[in-house]
Amino acid sequence: MNDPQNTDDIWKRAEIESPCVKLCQIHPEARICIGCYRTMEEIGAWSRMTPEARREVMAELPERAPQLRKRRGGRAGRQER
């Protein structure tokens, strides 16, 4: 019998989670978010994407991380010269 106090089943969804880590900033050169590595188009369309399309994007995200060049300012930047 269902427990009327337990609402866990109501909030369960069979869709893939968002990769968002709430660090939303688009890299000016790579044009991807520095937090989740999605493009602006992917972020905007995420809620309308099929689960299959989301899985495809999620599979590509780890390969995008190296595209972001880290800025080396301050002491670390001077030491590289």
C-alpha positions as YAML, in Angstrom:
chain: A
units: angstrom
residues:
- id: 1
  name: MET
  ca: [0.00, 0.00, 0.00]
- id: 2
  name: ASN
  ca: [1.25, 3.51, -0.78]
- id: 3
  name: ASP
  ca: [2.34, 5.74, 2.07]
- id: 4
  name: PRO
  ca: [0.47, 9.07, 1.67]
- id: 5
  name: GLN
  ca: [3.41, 10.87, 3.32]
- id: 6
  name: ASN
  ca: [5.94, 9.51, 0.81]
- id: 7
  name: THR
  ca: [5.98, 11.72, -2.29]
- id: 8
  name: ASP
  ca: [9.25, 10.40, -3.79]
- id: 9
  name: ASP
  ca: [7.47, 8.61, -6.62]
- id: 10
  name: ILE
  ca: [5.70, 11.80, -7.67]
- id: 11
  name: TRP
  ca: [8.98, 13.61, -8.36]
- id: 12
  name: LYS
  ca: [10.82, 10.78, -10.10]
- id: 13
  name: ARG
  ca: [11.37, 11.41, -13.78]
- id: 14
  name: ALA
  ca: [12.68, 9.04, -16.41]
- id: 15
  name: GLU
  ca: [14.79, 11.66, -18.16]
- id: 16
  name: ILE
  ca: [18.50, 12.32, -18.10]
- id: 17
  name: GLU
  ca: [19.75, 14.89, -15.62]
- id: 18
  name: SER
  ca: [21.11, 18.22, -16.73]
- id: 19
  name: PRO
  ca: [24.91, 18.57, -16.65]
- id: 20
  name: CYS
  ca: [24.51, 22.11, -15.25]
- id: 21
  name: VAL
  ca: [26.76, 22.80, -12.26]
- id: 22
  name: LYS
  ca: [25.45, 26.35, -11.79]
- id: 23
  name: LEU
  ca: [28.72, 27.88, -13.04]
- id: 24
  name: CYS
  ca: [27.16, 29.49, -16.08]
- id: 25
  name: GLN
  ca: [29.57, 31.51, -18.18]
- id: 26
  name: ILE
  ca: [30.19, 31.21, -21.90]
- id: 27
  name: HIS
  ca: [33.87, 31.03, -22.87]
- id: 28
  name: PRO
  ca: [34.46, 33.84, -25.41]
- id: 29
  name: GLU
  ca: [36.61, 31.79, -27.80]
- id: 30
  name: ALA
  ca: [35.28, 28.24, -27.47]
- id: 31
  name: ARG
  ca: [31.64, 29.46, -27.22]
- id: 32
  name: ILE
  ca: [30.77, 26.78, -24.64]
- id: 33
  name: CYS
  ca: [29.78, 27.05, -21.00]
- id: 34
  name: ILE
  ca: [32.79, 26.77, -18.68]
- id: 35
  name: GLY
  ca: [30.68, 24.87, -16.14]
- id: 36
  name: CYS
  ca: [28.87, 22.20, -18.15]
- id: 37
  name: TYR
  ca: [30.63, 22.45, -21.57]
- id: 38
  name: ARG
  ca: [27.36, 22.80, -23.50]
- id: 39
  name: THR
  ca: [26.83, 25.32, -26.29]
- id: 40
  name: MET
  ca: [24.29, 28.10, -25.85]
- id: 41
  name: GLU
  ca: [22.06, 26.34, -28.35]
- id: 42
  name: GLU
  ca: [22.19, 23.09, -26.38]
- id: 43
  name: ILE
  ca: [21.45, 24.88, -23.12]
- id: 44
  name: GLY
  ca: [18.47, 26.68, -24.65]
- id: 45
  name: ALA
  ca: [17.05, 23.54, -26.24]
- id: 46
  name: TRP
  ca: [17.75, 21.16, -23.33]
- id: 47
  name: SER
  ca: [14.19, 21.00, -21.99]
- id: 48
  name: ARG
  ca: [12.83, 20.23, -25.46]
- id: 49
  name: MET
  ca: [15.44, 17.62, -26.40]
- id: 50
  name: THR
  ca: [14.60, 13.94, -26.51]
- id: 51
  name: PRO
  ca: [16.33, 11.72, -23.96]
- id: 52
  name: GLU
  ca: [18.39, 10.25, -26.82]
- id: 53
  name: ALA
  ca: [19.57, 13.69, -27.97]
- id: 54
  name: ARG
  ca: [20.50, 14.59, -24.39]
- id: 55
  name: ARG
  ca: [22.50, 11.37, -24.04]
- id: 56
  name: GLU
  ca: [24.40, 12.22, -27.23]
- id: 57
  name: VAL
  ca: [25.29, 15.66, -25.90]
- id: 58
  name: MET
  ca: [26.27, 14.22, -22.50]
- id: 59
  name: ALA
  ca: [28.59, 11.74, -24.22]
- id: 60
  name: GLU
  ca: [30.38, 14.60, -26.05]
- id: 61
  name: LEU
  ca: [30.89, 16.86, -23.02]
- id: 62
  name: PRO
  ca: [34.11, 15.29, -21.64]
- id: 63
  name: GLU
  ca: [35.82, 15.83, -25.00]
- id: 64
  name: ARG
  ca: [35.00, 19.54, -24.91]
- id: 65
  name: ALA
  ca: [36.77, 20.35, -21.65]
- id: 66
  name: PRO
  ca: [40.25, 20.60, -23.23]
- id: 67
  name: GLN
  ca: [38.93, 23.27, -25.62]
- id: 68
  name: LEU
  ca: [38.91, 25.75, -22.75]
- id: 69
  name: ARG
  ca: [42.27, 27.38, -22.38]
- id: 70
  name: LYS
  ca: [42.92, 28.40, -18.84]
- id: 71
  name: ARG
  ca: [43.87, 32.01, -18.38]
- id: 72
  name: ARG
  ca: [47.23, 32.34, -16.73]
- id: 73
  name: GLY
  ca: [47.48, 35.73, -15.12]
- id: 74
  name: GLY
  ca: [49.29, 37.03, -12.08]
- id: 75
  name: ARG
  ca: [52.28, 35.21, -10.69]
- id: 76
  name: ALA
  ca: [51.62, 31.93, -12.54]
- id: 77
  name: GLY
  ca: [51.50, 33.76, -15.88]
- id: 78
  name: ARG
  ca: [54.73, 35.62, -15.23]
- id: 79
  name: GLN
  ca: [56.55, 32.44, -14.26]
- id: 80
  name: GLU
  ca: [55.75, 30.78, -17.61]
- id: 81
  name: ARG
  ca: [57.63, 33.48, -19.55]
...
